[in-house]
CSV table of C-alpha atoms in Angstrom, one decimal:
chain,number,residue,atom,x,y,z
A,60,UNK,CA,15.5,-204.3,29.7
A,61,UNK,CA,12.7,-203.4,32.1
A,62,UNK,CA,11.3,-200.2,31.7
A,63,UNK,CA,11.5,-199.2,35.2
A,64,UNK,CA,14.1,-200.7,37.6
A,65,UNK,CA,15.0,-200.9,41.4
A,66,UNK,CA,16.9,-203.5,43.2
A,67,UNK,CA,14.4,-205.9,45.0
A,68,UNK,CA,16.5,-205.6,48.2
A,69,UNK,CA,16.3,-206.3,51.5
A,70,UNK,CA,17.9,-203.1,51.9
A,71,UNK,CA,18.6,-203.1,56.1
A,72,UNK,CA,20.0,-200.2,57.5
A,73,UNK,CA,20.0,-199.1,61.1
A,74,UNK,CA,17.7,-196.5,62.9
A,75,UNK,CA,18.4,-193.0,62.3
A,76,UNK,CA,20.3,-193.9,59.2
A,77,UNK,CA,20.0,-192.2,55.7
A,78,UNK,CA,18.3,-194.9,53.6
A,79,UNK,CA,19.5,-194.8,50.1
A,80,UNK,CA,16.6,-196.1,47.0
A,81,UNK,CA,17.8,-196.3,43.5
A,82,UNK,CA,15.6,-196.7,40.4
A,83,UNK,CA,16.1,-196.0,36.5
A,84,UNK,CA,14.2,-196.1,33.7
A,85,UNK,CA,14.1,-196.6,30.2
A,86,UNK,CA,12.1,-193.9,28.6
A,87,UNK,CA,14.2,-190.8,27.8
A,88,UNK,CA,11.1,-189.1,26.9
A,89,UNK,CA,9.6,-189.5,30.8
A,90,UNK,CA,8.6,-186.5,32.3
A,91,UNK,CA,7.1,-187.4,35.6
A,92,UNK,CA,8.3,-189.8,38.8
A,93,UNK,CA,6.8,-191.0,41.7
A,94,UNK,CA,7.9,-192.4,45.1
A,95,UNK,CA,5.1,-194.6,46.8
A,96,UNK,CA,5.5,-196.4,49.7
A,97,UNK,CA,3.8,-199.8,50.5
A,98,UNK,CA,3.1,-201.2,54.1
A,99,UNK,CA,3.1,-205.4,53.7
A,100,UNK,CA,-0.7,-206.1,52.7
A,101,UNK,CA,-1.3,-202.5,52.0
A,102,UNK,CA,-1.8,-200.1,49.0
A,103,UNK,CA,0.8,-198.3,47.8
A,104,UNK,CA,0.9,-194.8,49.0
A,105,UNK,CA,2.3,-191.5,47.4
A,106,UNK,CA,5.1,-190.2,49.0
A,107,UNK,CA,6.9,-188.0,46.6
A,108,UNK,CA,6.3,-186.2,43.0
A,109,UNK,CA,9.6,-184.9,41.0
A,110,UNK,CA,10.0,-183.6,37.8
A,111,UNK,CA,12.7,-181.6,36.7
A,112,UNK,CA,16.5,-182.1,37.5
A,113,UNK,CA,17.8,-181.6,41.0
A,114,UNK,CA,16.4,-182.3,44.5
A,115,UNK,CA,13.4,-182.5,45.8
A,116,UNK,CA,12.8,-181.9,50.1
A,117,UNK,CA,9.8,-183.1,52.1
A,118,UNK,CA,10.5,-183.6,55.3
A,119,UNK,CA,12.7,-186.4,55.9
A,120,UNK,CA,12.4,-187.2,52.7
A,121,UNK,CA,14.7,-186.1,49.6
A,122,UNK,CA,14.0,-187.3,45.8
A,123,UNK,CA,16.6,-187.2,43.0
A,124,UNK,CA,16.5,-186.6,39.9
A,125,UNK,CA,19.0,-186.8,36.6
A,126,UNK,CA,16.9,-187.1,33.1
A,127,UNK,CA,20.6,-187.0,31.4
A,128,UNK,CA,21.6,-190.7,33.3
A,129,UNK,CA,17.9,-192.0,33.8
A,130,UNK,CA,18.2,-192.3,37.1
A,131,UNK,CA,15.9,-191.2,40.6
A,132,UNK,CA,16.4,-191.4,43.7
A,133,UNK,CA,15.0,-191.6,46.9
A,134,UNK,CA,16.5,-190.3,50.3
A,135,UNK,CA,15.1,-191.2,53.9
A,136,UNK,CA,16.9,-189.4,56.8
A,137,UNK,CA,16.8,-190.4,60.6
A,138,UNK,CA,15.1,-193.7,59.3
A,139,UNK,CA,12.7,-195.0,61.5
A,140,UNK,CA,11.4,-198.7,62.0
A,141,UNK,CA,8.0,-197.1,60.7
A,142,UNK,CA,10.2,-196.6,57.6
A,143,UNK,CA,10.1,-200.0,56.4
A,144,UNK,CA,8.3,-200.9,54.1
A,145,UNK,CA,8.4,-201.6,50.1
A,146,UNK,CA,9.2,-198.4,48.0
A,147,UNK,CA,7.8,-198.1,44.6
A,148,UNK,CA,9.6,-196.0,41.8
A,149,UNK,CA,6.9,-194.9,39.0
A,150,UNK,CA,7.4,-193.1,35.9
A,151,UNK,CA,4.9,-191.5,34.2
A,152,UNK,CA,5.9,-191.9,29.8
A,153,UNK,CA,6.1,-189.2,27.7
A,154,UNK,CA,2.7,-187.2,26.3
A,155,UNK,CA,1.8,-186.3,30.4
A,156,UNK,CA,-0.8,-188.7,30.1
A,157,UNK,CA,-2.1,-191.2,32.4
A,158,UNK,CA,0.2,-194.3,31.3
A,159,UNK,CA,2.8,-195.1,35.2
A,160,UNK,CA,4.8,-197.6,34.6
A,161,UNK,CA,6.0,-199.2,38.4
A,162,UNK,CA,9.3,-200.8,39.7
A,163,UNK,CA,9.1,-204.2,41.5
A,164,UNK,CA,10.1,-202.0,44.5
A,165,UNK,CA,12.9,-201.8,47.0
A,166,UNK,CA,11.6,-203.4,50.3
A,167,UNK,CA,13.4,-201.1,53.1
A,168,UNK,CA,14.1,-202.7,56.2
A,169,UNK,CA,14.9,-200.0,59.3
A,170,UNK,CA,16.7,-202.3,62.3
A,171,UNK,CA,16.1,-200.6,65.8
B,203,UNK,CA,-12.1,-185.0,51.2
B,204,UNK,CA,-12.8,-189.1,50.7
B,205,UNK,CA,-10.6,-191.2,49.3
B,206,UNK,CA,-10.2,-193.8,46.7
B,207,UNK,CA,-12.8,-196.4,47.2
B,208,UNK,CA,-12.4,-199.7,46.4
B,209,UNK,CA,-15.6,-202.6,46.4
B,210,UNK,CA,-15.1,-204.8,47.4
B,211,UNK,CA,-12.4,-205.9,49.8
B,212,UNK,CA,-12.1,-209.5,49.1
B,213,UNK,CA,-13.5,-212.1,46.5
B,214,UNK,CA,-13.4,-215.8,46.5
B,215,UNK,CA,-14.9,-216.6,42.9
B,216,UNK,CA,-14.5,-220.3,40.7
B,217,UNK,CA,-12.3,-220.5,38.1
B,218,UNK,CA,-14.5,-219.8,34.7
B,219,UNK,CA,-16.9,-217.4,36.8
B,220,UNK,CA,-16.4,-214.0,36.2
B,221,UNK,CA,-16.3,-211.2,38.6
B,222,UNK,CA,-16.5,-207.3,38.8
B,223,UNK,CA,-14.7,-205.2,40.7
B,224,UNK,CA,-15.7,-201.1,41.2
B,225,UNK,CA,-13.7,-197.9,42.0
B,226,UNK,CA,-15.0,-194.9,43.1
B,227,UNK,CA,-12.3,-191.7,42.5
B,228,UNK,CA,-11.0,-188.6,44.6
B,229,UNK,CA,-13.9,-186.4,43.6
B,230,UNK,CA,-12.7,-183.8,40.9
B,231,UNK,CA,-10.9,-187.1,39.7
B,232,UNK,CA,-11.4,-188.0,35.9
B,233,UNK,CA,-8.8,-190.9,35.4
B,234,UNK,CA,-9.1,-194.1,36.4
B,235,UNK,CA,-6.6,-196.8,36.3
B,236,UNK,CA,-6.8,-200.2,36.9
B,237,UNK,CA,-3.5,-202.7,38.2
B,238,UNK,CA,-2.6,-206.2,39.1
B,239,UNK,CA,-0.4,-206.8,41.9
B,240,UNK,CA,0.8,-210.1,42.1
B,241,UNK,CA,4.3,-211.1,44.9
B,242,UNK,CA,6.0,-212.3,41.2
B,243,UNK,CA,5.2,-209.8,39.0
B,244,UNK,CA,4.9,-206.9,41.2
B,245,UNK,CA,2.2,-203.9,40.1
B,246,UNK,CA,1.0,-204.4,36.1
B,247,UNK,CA,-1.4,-202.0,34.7
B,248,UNK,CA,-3.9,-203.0,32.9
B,249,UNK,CA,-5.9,-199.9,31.7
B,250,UNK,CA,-6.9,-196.6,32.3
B,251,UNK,CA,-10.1,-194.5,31.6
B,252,UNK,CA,-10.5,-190.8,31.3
B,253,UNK,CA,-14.1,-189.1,30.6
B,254,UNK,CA,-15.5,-192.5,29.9
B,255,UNK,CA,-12.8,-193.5,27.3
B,256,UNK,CA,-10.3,-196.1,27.3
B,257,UNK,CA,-7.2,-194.2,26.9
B,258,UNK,CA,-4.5,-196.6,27.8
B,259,UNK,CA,-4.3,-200.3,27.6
B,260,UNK,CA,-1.3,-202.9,29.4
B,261,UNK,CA,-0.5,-206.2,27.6
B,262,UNK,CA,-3.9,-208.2,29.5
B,263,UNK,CA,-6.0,-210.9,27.7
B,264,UNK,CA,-9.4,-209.8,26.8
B,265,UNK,CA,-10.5,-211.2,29.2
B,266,UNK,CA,-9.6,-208.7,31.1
B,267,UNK,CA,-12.2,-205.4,30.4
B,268,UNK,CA,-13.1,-202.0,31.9
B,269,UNK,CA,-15.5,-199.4,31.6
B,270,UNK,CA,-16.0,-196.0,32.9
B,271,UNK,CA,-19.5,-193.6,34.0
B,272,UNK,CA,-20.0,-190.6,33.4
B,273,UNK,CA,-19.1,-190.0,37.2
B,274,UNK,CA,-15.9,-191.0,36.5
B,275,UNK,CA,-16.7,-194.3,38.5
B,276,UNK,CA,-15.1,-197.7,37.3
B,277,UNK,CA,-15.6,-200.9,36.8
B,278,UNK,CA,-13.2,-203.8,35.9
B,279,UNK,CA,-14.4,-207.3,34.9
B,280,UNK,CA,-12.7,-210.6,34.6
B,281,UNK,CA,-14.5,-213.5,32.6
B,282,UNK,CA,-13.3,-216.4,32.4
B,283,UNK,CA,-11.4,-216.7,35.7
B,284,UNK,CA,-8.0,-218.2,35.7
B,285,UNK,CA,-6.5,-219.5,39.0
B,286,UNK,CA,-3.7,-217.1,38.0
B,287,UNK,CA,-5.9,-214.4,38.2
B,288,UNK,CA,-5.6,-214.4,42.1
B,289,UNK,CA,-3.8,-211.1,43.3
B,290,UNK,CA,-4.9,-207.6,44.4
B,291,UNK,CA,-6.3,-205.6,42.1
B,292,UNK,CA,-5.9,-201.8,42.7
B,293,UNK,CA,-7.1,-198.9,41.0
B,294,UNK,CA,-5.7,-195.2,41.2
B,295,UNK,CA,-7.4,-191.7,40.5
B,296,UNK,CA,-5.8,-188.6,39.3
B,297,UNK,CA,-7.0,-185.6,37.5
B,298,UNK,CA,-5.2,-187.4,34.1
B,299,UNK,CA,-4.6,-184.0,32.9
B,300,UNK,CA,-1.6,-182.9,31.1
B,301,UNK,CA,0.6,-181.0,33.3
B,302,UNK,CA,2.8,-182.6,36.2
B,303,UNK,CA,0.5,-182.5,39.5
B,304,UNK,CA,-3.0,-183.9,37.5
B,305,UNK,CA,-1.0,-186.6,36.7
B,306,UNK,CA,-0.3,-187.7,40.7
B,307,UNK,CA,-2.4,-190.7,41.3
B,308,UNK,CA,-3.8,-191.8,44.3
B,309,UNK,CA,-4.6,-195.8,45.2
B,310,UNK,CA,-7.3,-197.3,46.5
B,311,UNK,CA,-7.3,-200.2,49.6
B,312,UNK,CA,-7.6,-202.7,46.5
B,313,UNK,CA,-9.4,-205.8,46.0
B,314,UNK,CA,-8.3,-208.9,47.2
B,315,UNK,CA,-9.2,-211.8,44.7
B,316,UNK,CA,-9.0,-215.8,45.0
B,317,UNK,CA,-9.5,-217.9,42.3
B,318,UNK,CA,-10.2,-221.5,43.2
């Protein structure tokens, strides 16, 4: 089992749209997740930081989380064509140290 | 506040050269880590330093080796070089204190290396 997982996609969905990214993980003990967003031949950016149970609101932007079922989430209102692009989930491993362990990503595909 | 600063861009290098690659963190920054990114095997770490010390370490050949100064500036170096060893190499700063924000890292534009 990989220790952090998201469905490659191409997950198309149309403009102003609620874009729906799924990732779990492996480590019960995690304590910290990421959402970073990757334009094609660019480096991945940081887009969102959760880490307790519930939701999370920037913007258009909502993050999930559920420790009990391993599993975050990643919510994008009103999509936009800027929008696409390849989402990374990372999860940071128990101790609060420096160890991020990245999905393969979820590439996002926002059709005008 | 600068950025993440990567050096440099690209790298055409020989396979059996070696090459090294430098990082530059957010200032206030004392973790560095180093990954891989590669279209098949997505973004694999490789290590990370914190006040000059090897703290983590992926599953990379030796080949594959690090270092950090006591500016919390990085280097990675790759002897040896494999034709698989072509991909872009990133690193990422973050405070790499305990406690949930110092561990937000930030990436660098990355390094672009070809092995041929």
């Amino acid at each position: 089992q990989k220790e952090v997982e998201q469905n490659s996609g191409p997950l198309s969905v149309p403009e102003g749209a609620i874009a729906s990214l799924n990732c779990t993980y492996s480590d019960r003990g995690s304590q910290s997740f990421f959402w970073y967003r990757q334009y094609s031949g660019k480096s991945p950016e940081l887009i969102m930081s959760i880490y307790s149970n519930g939701d999370k609101e920037d913007g258009r932007f909502t993050a999930q989380l559920n420790k009990a079922s391993q599993y975050v989430s990643l919510l994008i209102r009103d999509s936009q064509p800027s929008d696409s692009a390849t989402y990374l989930c990372a999860v940071n491993g128990p101790g609060g140290y420096q160890k991020v362990t990245f999905g393969t990503g979820t590439k996002l595909q926002v059709i005008p | 506040k600068a950025g993440v600063t990567q050096t440099p861009r690209y790298l055409i290098k020989t396979r059996g050269q070696q090459v090294t690659l430098s990082c530059s963190p957010i200032s206030g920054h004392r973790s560095v880590s180093w990954y891989q990114q590669t279209p098949g095997q997505g973004l694999q770490f490789l290590f990370e330093y914190f006040s000059e010390t090897q703290r983590n370490k992926g599953n990379f050949p030796g080949r594959f080796s690090g270092r950090q100064f006591s500016n919390s500036r990085s280097e990675m170096n790759v002897s040896t070089l494999e034709l698989g060893d072509s991909a872009l190499y990133l690193c990422a700063s973050s405070h790499g204190l305990k406690g949930q924000k110092n561990t937000e890292a930030f990436f660098g534009q990355g390094t672009r290396l070809t092995v041929v």
